[in-house]
Coordinates of C-alpha atoms and ligand atoms in Angstrom, one line a residue:
M132 CA 121.1 84.4 150.7
C133 CA 124.9 84.4 150.1
A134 CA 126.7 85.5 146.9
D135 CA 128.3 82.1 146.3
A136 CA 128.5 78.5 147.4
A137 CA 131.7 79.0 149.4
S138 CA 130.1 81.8 151.6
A139 CA 126.9 79.8 152.0
A140 CA 129.0 76.8 153.2
L141 CA 130.9 79.0 155.7
L142 CA 127.6 80.4 157.0
A143 CA 126.3 76.9 157.5
A144 CA 129.4 75.8 159.3
N145 CA 129.3 78.8 161.5
E146 CA 125.6 78.1 162.4
L147 CA 126.7 74.7 163.7
L148 CA 129.7 76.1 165.6
R149 CA 127.5 78.8 167.2
A150 CA 125.1 76.1 168.3
L151 CA 128.0 74.1 169.8
L152 CA 129.2 77.1 171.7
T153 CA 126.0 77.3 173.5
Q154 CA 125.4 73.6 173.8
P155 CA 128.7 71.7 173.5
D156 CA 127.2 68.3 173.9
A157 CA 124.4 68.8 171.3
R158 CA 123.2 65.9 169.2
I159 CA 124.0 66.9 165.6
G160 CA 122.4 65.3 162.5
L161 CA 124.6 65.7 159.4
A162 CA 123.7 65.4 155.8
T163 CA 126.0 63.9 153.1
G164 CA 126.4 64.9 149.5
R165 CA 128.1 67.4 147.3
T166 CA 126.6 70.5 149.0
F167 CA 128.0 69.7 152.4
A168 CA 131.6 68.8 151.4
P169 CA 132.8 72.5 151.8
V170 CA 130.9 72.7 155.1
F171 CA 132.8 69.7 156.5
A172 CA 136.1 71.2 155.2
H173 CA 135.4 74.1 157.6
L174 CA 134.3 71.8 160.5
R175 CA 137.5 69.7 160.1
Q176 CA 139.5 72.7 161.3
Q177 CA 137.4 73.0 164.5
Q178 CA 137.8 69.5 166.1
Q179 CA 138.0 71.1 169.5
L180 CA 134.6 72.6 169.3
L181 CA 133.2 69.4 168.0
Q182 CA 134.6 67.0 170.6
H183 CA 131.7 67.0 173.1
A184 CA 128.9 66.7 170.6
E185 CA 127.3 63.6 169.3
F186 CA 127.0 63.1 165.6
T187 CA 124.6 61.1 163.5
H188 CA 123.4 61.4 159.9
L189 CA 120.2 61.4 157.9
D190 CA 120.2 58.3 155.8
E191 CA 122.1 55.2 154.6
Y192 CA 121.8 52.8 151.7
E193 CA 119.8 49.7 152.6
G194 CA 121.9 46.7 153.6
V195 CA 125.1 48.7 153.3
R196 CA 127.5 48.4 156.3
P197 CA 128.8 51.7 157.7
D198 CA 132.4 50.7 156.8
E199 CA 131.6 49.6 153.3
A200 CA 132.8 51.7 150.3
G201 CA 130.0 53.9 149.0
S202 CA 128.2 54.1 152.4
M203 CA 127.1 57.5 153.7
A204 CA 128.8 56.7 157.0
L205 CA 132.2 56.3 155.3
E206 CA 131.7 59.4 153.2
L207 CA 131.0 61.4 156.3
H208 CA 133.9 59.9 158.2
E209 CA 136.3 60.8 155.5
A210 CA 134.8 64.3 155.0
L211 CA 135.1 65.1 158.7
F212 CA 138.4 63.5 159.6
A213 CA 140.3 63.1 156.4
G214 CA 143.2 61.0 157.7
T215 CA 143.1 62.2 161.3
Q216 CA 142.3 60.0 164.3
P217 CA 138.6 60.6 165.1
T218 CA 137.9 61.3 168.7
L219 CA 134.4 62.4 168.1
R220 CA 131.2 60.6 169.3
L221 CA 129.7 59.1 166.1
N222 CA 126.5 57.3 166.0
M223 CA 126.3 56.0 162.4
I224 CA 123.1 54.6 161.1
D225 CA 123.0 50.8 160.8
A226 CA 120.9 50.1 157.7
C227 CA 121.3 46.3 157.8
G228 CA 118.6 43.9 158.8
S229 CA 114.8 43.9 158.3
D230 CA 114.2 45.9 161.6
A231 CA 116.6 48.7 160.6
A232 CA 113.7 51.2 160.0
A233 CA 112.0 50.4 163.2
R234 CA 115.2 50.7 165.2
L235 CA 116.0 54.1 163.5
A236 CA 112.5 55.4 164.2
A237 CA 112.7 54.4 167.9
L238 CA 116.1 56.0 168.2
R239 CA 115.1 59.3 166.6
A240 CA 111.9 59.4 168.8
R241 CA 114.0 58.9 171.9
E242 CA 116.8 61.2 170.8
P243 CA 115.7 64.0 168.5
A244 CA 118.5 66.1 167.0
D245 CA 119.3 69.4 168.7
F246 CA 120.7 70.6 165.4
Q247 CA 119.9 69.0 162.0
F248 CA 121.6 69.8 158.7
A249 CA 119.7 68.9 155.5
G250 CA 120.1 69.4 151.8
I251 CA 117.5 69.3 149.0
G252 CA 117.4 67.0 146.0
T253 CA 116.7 68.4 142.5
N254 CA 113.2 66.7 142.9
G255 CA 112.5 68.4 146.2
H256 CA 113.5 65.5 148.4
I257 CA 114.8 66.2 151.9
A258 CA 116.9 63.4 153.5
F259 CA 115.7 60.6 151.2
N260 CA 112.1 61.5 151.6
E261 CA 111.0 61.4 148.0
P262 CA 108.0 63.4 146.6
G263 CA 104.8 61.9 147.9
T264 CA 106.1 61.0 151.4
P265 CA 103.6 62.3 153.9
F266 CA 104.9 64.7 156.6
S267 CA 103.6 62.3 159.2
A268 CA 106.0 59.5 158.1
G269 CA 108.8 58.4 160.4
A270 CA 112.0 56.7 159.5
H271 CA 111.5 54.2 156.6
V272 CA 113.1 52.4 153.7
V273 CA 112.5 54.0 150.4
A274 CA 113.1 53.0 146.7
L275 CA 115.0 56.0 145.4
H276 CA 113.5 57.9 142.5
A277 CA 115.2 57.9 139.1
D278 CA 116.2 61.6 139.5
T279 CA 118.0 60.7 142.8
L280 CA 119.6 57.6 141.4
R281 CA 121.1 59.7 138.5
T282 CA 123.0 61.8 141.1
Q283 CA 124.4 58.6 142.7
T284 CA 125.8 57.0 139.6
G285 CA 129.1 55.3 140.2
R286 CA 128.8 55.1 143.9
F287 CA 128.6 51.3 144.0
A288 CA 130.2 48.8 141.7
D289 CA 127.0 46.7 141.8
A290 CA 124.2 48.6 140.0
F291 CA 121.6 47.1 142.3
R292 CA 123.2 48.3 145.5
G293 CA 122.2 51.8 146.5
S294 CA 118.8 51.8 144.8
R295 CA 117.0 51.7 148.2
A296 CA 117.8 53.7 151.3
L297 CA 116.9 54.0 155.0
T298 CA 116.0 57.5 155.7
T299 CA 115.0 59.7 158.7
G300 CA 111.4 60.7 158.1
P301 CA 109.7 64.1 157.8
R302 CA 108.2 63.5 161.3
E303 CA 111.6 63.3 162.9
L304 CA 113.0 66.2 160.8
L305 CA 110.1 68.3 162.1
Q306 CA 111.0 67.2 165.7
S307 CA 114.6 68.4 165.5
R308 CA 115.1 71.5 167.6
R309 CA 116.8 73.5 164.8
L310 CA 116.9 72.7 161.1
V311 CA 119.4 74.2 158.8
L312 CA 118.9 73.5 155.1
L313 CA 121.7 74.4 152.7
A314 CA 121.2 74.5 148.9
T315 CA 123.7 75.7 146.4
G316 CA 124.0 75.7 142.6
T317 CA 121.7 76.2 139.7
S318 CA 120.5 72.6 139.7
K319 CA 118.7 73.3 142.9
A320 CA 116.9 76.5 141.8
L321 CA 113.6 75.0 140.8
A322 CA 113.4 72.8 143.8
V323 CA 114.2 75.7 146.1
Q324 CA 111.5 77.8 144.4
Q325 CA 109.0 75.0 145.0
M326 CA 110.1 74.6 148.6
L327 CA 109.8 78.2 149.5
E328 CA 107.0 79.5 147.2
G329 CA 105.0 76.4 146.3
A330 CA 102.5 74.6 148.4
V331 CA 103.6 73.2 151.8
D332 CA 102.9 69.5 151.1
S333 CA 104.3 66.2 150.3
A334 CA 104.7 66.9 146.6
C335 CA 107.9 68.8 147.7
P336 CA 108.9 67.2 150.9
A337 CA 111.5 69.9 151.6
S338 CA 108.6 72.4 152.0
L339 CA 108.4 71.0 155.5
V340 CA 111.0 73.6 156.4
R341 CA 108.1 76.1 156.4
M342 CA 106.4 74.2 159.1
H343 CA 109.4 73.8 161.3
P344 CA 109.4 76.2 164.3
D345 CA 113.2 77.0 164.0
A346 CA 114.4 76.5 160.5
L347 CA 117.0 78.4 158.6
V348 CA 117.4 78.1 154.8
I349 CA 120.8 79.1 153.4
L350 CA 121.1 79.6 149.7
D351 CA 123.7 80.9 147.3
A352 CA 122.6 83.2 144.5
A353 CA 122.4 80.4 141.9
A354 CA 120.0 78.3 144.1
A355 CA 117.9 81.4 144.8
A356 CA 117.7 82.4 141.2
Q357 CA 114.1 81.3 140.6
L358 CA 112.6 82.9 143.7
T359 CA 110.1 85.5 142.7
R360 CA 108.8 87.1 145.9
Q361 CA 110.5 90.1 147.4
V362 CA 110.7 90.8 151.1
D363 CA 108.1 93.6 151.8
D364 CA 109.8 96.1 154.0
R365 CA 107.4 99.0 153.4
A366 CA 105.3 98.2 156.4
A367 CA 104.7 101.0 158.8
C368 CA 107.2 101.0 161.7
S369 CA 107.0 102.3 165.2
F370 CA 110.0 103.4 167.0
E371 CA 111.5 105.7 169.6
V372 CA 113.3 108.9 168.7
L373 CA 116.1 109.7 171.1
R374 CA 117.8 113.1 171.4
T375 CA 119.7 112.5 174.6
L376 CA 121.0 109.3 176.0
N377 CA 120.8 108.0 179.4
A378 CA 122.4 104.6 179.5
P379 CA 121.8 102.7 182.7
G380 CA 125.4 101.4 182.8
P381 CA 128.5 101.0 180.7
V382 CA 128.1 100.9 176.9
L383 CA 130.3 98.8 174.7
C384 CA 130.6 99.0 170.9
A385 CA 131.9 95.9 169.1
S386 CA 133.7 97.2 166.1
P387 CA 134.4 94.6 163.4
H388 CA 137.2 96.6 161.8
P389 CA 139.0 99.4 163.6
D390 CA 136.9 102.2 162.0
D391 CA 133.4 100.8 162.1
A392 CA 132.6 102.1 165.6
S393 CA 132.7 105.7 164.7
I394 CA 131.3 105.2 161.2
S395 CA 128.2 103.3 162.5
C396 CA 127.6 104.8 165.9
G397 CA 130.0 107.7 166.5
A398 CA 127.2 110.0 167.5
L399 CA 125.8 107.5 170.0
L400 CA 129.3 107.0 171.5
A401 CA 129.9 110.8 171.6
L402 CA 126.7 111.2 173.5
C403 CA 127.4 108.3 175.8
A404 CA 130.8 109.5 176.9
T405 CA 129.6 110.5 180.4
A406 CA 128.4 106.9 180.9
D407 CA 131.3 104.5 180.8
A408 CA 131.8 103.9 177.0
H409 CA 134.1 101.3 175.5
I410 CA 135.1 100.5 172.0
L411 CA 136.1 96.8 171.5
C412 CA 138.1 96.7 168.2
C413 CA 137.6 93.1 167.2
T414 CA 140.1 92.6 164.4
T415 CA 143.4 94.2 163.6
G416 CA 142.3 95.3 160.1
A417 CA 145.8 94.3 158.9
R418 CA 144.5 93.1 155.5
S419 CA 143.6 96.7 154.5
P420 CA 145.9 98.1 151.9
V421 CA 147.6 101.2 153.4
R422 CA 149.8 103.4 151.3
G423 CA 153.5 103.0 152.0
L424 CA 153.1 100.0 154.3
T425 CA 153.5 96.4 153.2
D426 CA 154.1 94.7 156.5
P427 CA 150.7 93.6 158.0
A428 CA 152.1 94.0 161.5
A429 CA 152.8 97.7 160.7
V430 CA 149.3 98.1 159.3
A431 CA 147.8 96.6 162.4
A432 CA 149.9 98.9 164.7
L433 CA 148.9 102.0 162.7
R434 CA 145.3 101.1 162.8
E435 CA 145.3 100.4 166.5
S436 CA 146.8 103.8 167.0
E437 CA 144.0 105.3 165.0
V438 CA 141.5 103.5 167.3
Q439 CA 143.2 105.1 170.3
E440 CA 142.8 108.5 168.7
E441 CA 139.2 107.8 167.8
A442 CA 138.5 106.7 171.4
R443 CA 140.1 109.8 172.8
L444 CA 138.0 112.0 170.6
L445 CA 134.8 110.2 171.6
G446 CA 135.7 109.9 175.3
C447 CA 135.7 106.1 175.2
H448 CA 138.1 103.4 176.4
A449 CA 139.7 101.3 173.7
H450 CA 140.1 97.5 173.8
F451 CA 141.6 95.2 171.2
L452 CA 140.4 91.6 170.6
R453 CA 142.8 90.9 167.6
A454 CA 140.3 88.1 166.8
R455 CA 141.7 85.0 165.0
C456 CA 138.4 84.6 163.0
Y457 CA 139.7 87.5 160.9
D458 CA 142.3 85.1 159.4
T459 CA 140.4 81.8 159.6
G460 CA 136.9 83.0 158.5
A461 CA 135.3 80.8 161.2
L462 CA 134.0 81.3 164.6
E463 CA 136.9 80.7 167.1
A464 CA 136.5 79.5 170.6
D465 CA 139.5 81.4 171.8
D466 CA 138.1 84.7 170.5
V467 CA 134.8 84.0 172.1
A468 CA 136.4 83.1 175.5
R469 CA 138.5 86.3 175.5
C470 CA 135.6 88.4 174.5
A471 CA 133.5 86.8 177.2
Q472 CA 136.1 87.7 179.9
L473 CA 135.9 91.4 178.8
L474 CA 132.1 91.4 178.7
A475 CA 131.9 89.8 182.1
H476 CA 134.3 92.4 183.5
I477 CA 132.6 95.5 182.0
Q478 CA 129.0 94.1 182.2
P479 CA 127.7 96.7 179.6
A480 CA 124.1 97.7 179.8
W481 CA 124.1 98.3 176.1
I482 CA 126.1 96.4 173.5
L483 CA 126.3 98.0 170.0
L484 CA 127.1 95.4 167.4
P485 CA 126.8 94.6 163.7
S486 CA 123.9 92.7 162.2
A487 CA 123.8 89.0 161.5
Q488 CA 122.5 89.9 158.0
D489 CA 125.5 92.2 157.2
P490 CA 127.0 90.9 153.9
H491 CA 130.5 91.5 155.2
P492 CA 131.8 88.2 156.6
T493 CA 133.9 89.9 159.2
H494 CA 130.9 91.9 160.4
R495 CA 128.8 88.7 160.7
L496 CA 131.6 86.8 162.5
T497 CA 131.9 89.7 164.9
R498 CA 128.2 89.4 165.6
F499 CA 128.4 85.7 166.2
T500 CA 131.5 86.0 168.3
L501 CA 129.7 88.6 170.5
E502 CA 126.6 86.5 170.8
A503 CA 128.5 83.4 171.9
A504 CA 130.7 85.5 174.2
L505 CA 127.7 87.1 175.8
Q506 CA 126.2 83.7 176.5
Q507 CA 129.4 82.7 178.2
A508 CA 129.8 86.0 180.0
R509 CA 126.3 85.7 181.4
S510 CA 127.0 82.3 182.8
L511 CA 130.2 83.7 184.4
A512 CA 128.2 86.6 185.8
S513 CA 125.5 84.4 187.2
A514 CA 128.1 82.5 189.2
Q515 CA 129.1 85.7 190.9
A516 CA 128.0 86.4 194.4
S517 CA 126.3 89.8 194.0
A518 CA 122.7 89.7 192.9
E519 CA 123.3 92.7 190.7
A520 CA 126.0 90.9 188.7
A521 CA 123.9 87.8 188.5
A522 CA 120.9 89.8 187.1
W523 CA 122.9 91.5 184.3
S524 CA 120.8 91.5 181.2
P525 CA 122.2 93.8 178.5
E526 CA 120.4 95.4 175.6
L527 CA 121.7 94.7 172.1
W528 CA 121.7 97.7 169.7
T529 CA 122.3 96.4 166.2
F530 CA 123.9 99.2 164.1
E531 CA 124.1 99.8 160.4
G532 CA 126.6 101.5 158.2
P533 CA 127.8 101.9 154.6
W534 CA 128.0 98.1 154.3
F535 CA 124.6 97.3 155.5
Q536 CA 121.4 99.2 156.1
H537 CA 118.5 97.9 158.2
P538 CA 115.2 97.2 156.4
R539 CA 113.1 100.2 157.3
A540 CA 110.5 98.2 159.2
A541 CA 113.1 96.6 161.4
I542 CA 114.4 99.9 162.8
N543 CA 113.0 100.7 166.3
T544 CA 115.3 103.3 167.6
L545 CA 116.4 106.6 166.0
L546 CA 119.1 108.7 167.5
H547 CA 118.6 112.3 166.4
F548 CA 121.8 114.3 166.8
T549 CA 123.0 117.9 166.4
P550 CA 125.5 119.3 163.9
E551 CA 127.9 119.6 166.9
T552 CA 127.7 115.9 167.6
E553 CA 128.0 115.2 163.9
A554 CA 131.3 117.2 163.9
R555 CA 132.6 115.0 166.8
K556 CA 131.5 111.8 165.0
L557 CA 133.2 112.9 161.8
A558 CA 136.4 113.8 163.6
A559 CA 136.5 110.3 165.0
V560 CA 135.9 108.8 161.6
R561 CA 138.7 110.9 160.2
A562 CA 141.1 109.7 162.9
H563 CA 141.3 106.6 160.6
K564 CA 143.5 108.5 158.2
S565 CA 144.9 105.3 156.6
Q566 CA 141.3 104.3 155.5
L567 CA 140.2 107.7 154.3
Q568 CA 143.0 107.6 151.8
R569 CA 141.2 104.7 150.1
V570 CA 137.5 105.4 150.6
P571 CA 135.9 108.6 152.0
F572 CA 134.1 106.8 154.9
D573 CA 133.4 110.2 156.5
Q574 CA 131.3 111.1 153.5
G575 CA 129.6 107.7 153.7
A576 CA 128.7 108.2 157.4
L577 CA 127.5 111.7 156.7
A578 CA 125.4 110.7 153.7
L579 CA 123.8 107.8 155.6
A580 CA 122.8 110.1 158.5
R581 CA 121.2 112.5 156.0
L582 CA 119.6 109.8 153.9
R583 CA 118.0 108.4 157.1
G584 CA 117.0 112.0 158.0
V585 CA 115.2 112.5 154.7
M586 CA 113.6 109.0 154.9
F587 CA 112.0 109.7 158.2
S588 CA 111.5 113.5 157.9
E589 CA 108.0 113.7 156.7
T590 CA 106.6 110.7 158.5
H591 CA 108.1 111.2 161.9
F592 CA 109.4 114.8 162.2
G593 CA 106.6 116.7 160.5
G594 CA 108.7 117.7 157.5
L595 CA 110.5 121.0 156.8
S596 CA 107.9 123.5 158.0
A597 CA 107.3 126.2 160.6
E598 CA 106.0 123.6 163.1
G599 CA 108.3 120.8 161.9
L600 CA 111.9 120.8 161.0
H601 CA 114.2 123.6 159.9
E602 CA 116.7 121.3 158.4
V603 CA 117.1 117.6 157.6
P604 CA 117.6 115.7 160.8
L605 CA 120.8 113.7 161.3
L606 CA 120.0 110.2 162.4
E607 CA 121.7 107.0 163.5
C608 CA 119.3 104.0 163.2
F609 CA 119.3 100.9 165.4
V610 CA 117.4 97.7 166.1
R611 CA 117.3 97.5 169.8
E612 CA 116.4 94.4 171.7
R613 CA 116.6 93.3 175.3
L614 CA 117.9 89.8 176.1
S615 CA 115.6 87.8 178.2
Ligands
F6R1104 C1 122.1 63.2 152.0 C2 120.7 63.5 151.8 C3 120.1 64.1 150.6 C4 121.0 65.2 150.0 C5 120.4 65.8 148.7 C6 121.3 66.8 148.1 O1 122.3 62.8 153.3 O2 119.9 63.3 152.7 O3 118.8 64.7 150.8 O4 121.1 66.3 150.9 O5 120.2 64.7 147.8 O6 122.5 66.2 147.7 P1 123.7 67.0 147.1 O7 124.2 67.9 148.1 O8 124.8 66.0 146.7 O9 123.2 67.8 145.9

């Protein structure tokens, strides 16, 4: 869930861009309507990433030509290109002729979407599958419900036009490889509640997302307002407690901002120093207010010097990505390519990185950049002659910090460190003097290590007792996974 519609749209755009980075020639199904307008505004800026993909859309008004005013095709065209010359591969729906539905059904059966966007209607429709449409239905022509027609008022001069539409069916939506549904605004809150908490059936066609093997639902707070169920993260968890580290190769920490590496995993990096440890500072952090400095270039230079000092204290090598996504807010192919070069060169055994659920957009973009770069780097590596390089398969260690804490049940690795290691970690955090003037991140890092210690003391360390602990353990917590 995102705080507002703008961040939900950005997340949706980034989901598509991520998919295109891994599969540039993917077949993309788009949705039209109010919700997707800000998504297209982001995508417009990324024509380069879009150029090898093939685009189609969900639905079209019956008997309306793709170039006719009011058509979905034209709406999409304008939203994606807005005055520029399109060079993209577009495969717009032809909704003219009595065989239009059969042609669309055959096309979708032959060419299911690799990535499908969808919205939801206030009555729970998805594409134009109105309530009552069975999940087994394929592409068909539908008489739009009164609720739906109300939202289309003014689209066509002739009131009879636009009352029926050709739509992709539930069957084809379920056959798409990935389905991303975006809903924003209070008007969608009841339909969203039905979709996610009501029965999975044709009364709410959008509830099919719960049957899809790879669906993502992106909501803003207004659209999520009627949801009643909470995620239950009290489940017992099993994990490994590490006191020393023995990395099988280089370790690389992707730090979204210059100071995140030491705040989130300073202890791990301090303990890794004998392995080959690297900090990749992903953004310049130039937007941070720094007392006495107004020039962003001067802020960036100061912050990079603080990273150099942090790296020296932790015994790591420092690298600087200076990612463009920091300014654009979107995943950038150039950041990904440069990051991939570095990863392919270092071939880290462990990559420490922020969570995709982190509410800070720069943290999430760092995650997505790293994931996409890793994919590219692994293809670069597999093309290398040595079998060892080709077999490179790093572990991802997702870290937490003051911005974001893992749900307890997700944590599978605890690093239990000593007060001496804590002192090294805090010294590294304090190397970022420009930041500590604003927020005492050293206290945040310390408090989190102790809070985690208290949380896990009794259940996993035997509590404070003669046989158990003499003091609260200091912990850094990770979700660790190996890429297949
Ligand atoms: C559009 C479509 C519809 C819309 C839905 C929400 O191609 O298939 O299902 O996604 O009606 O429309 P907006 O975003 O305008 O609220």
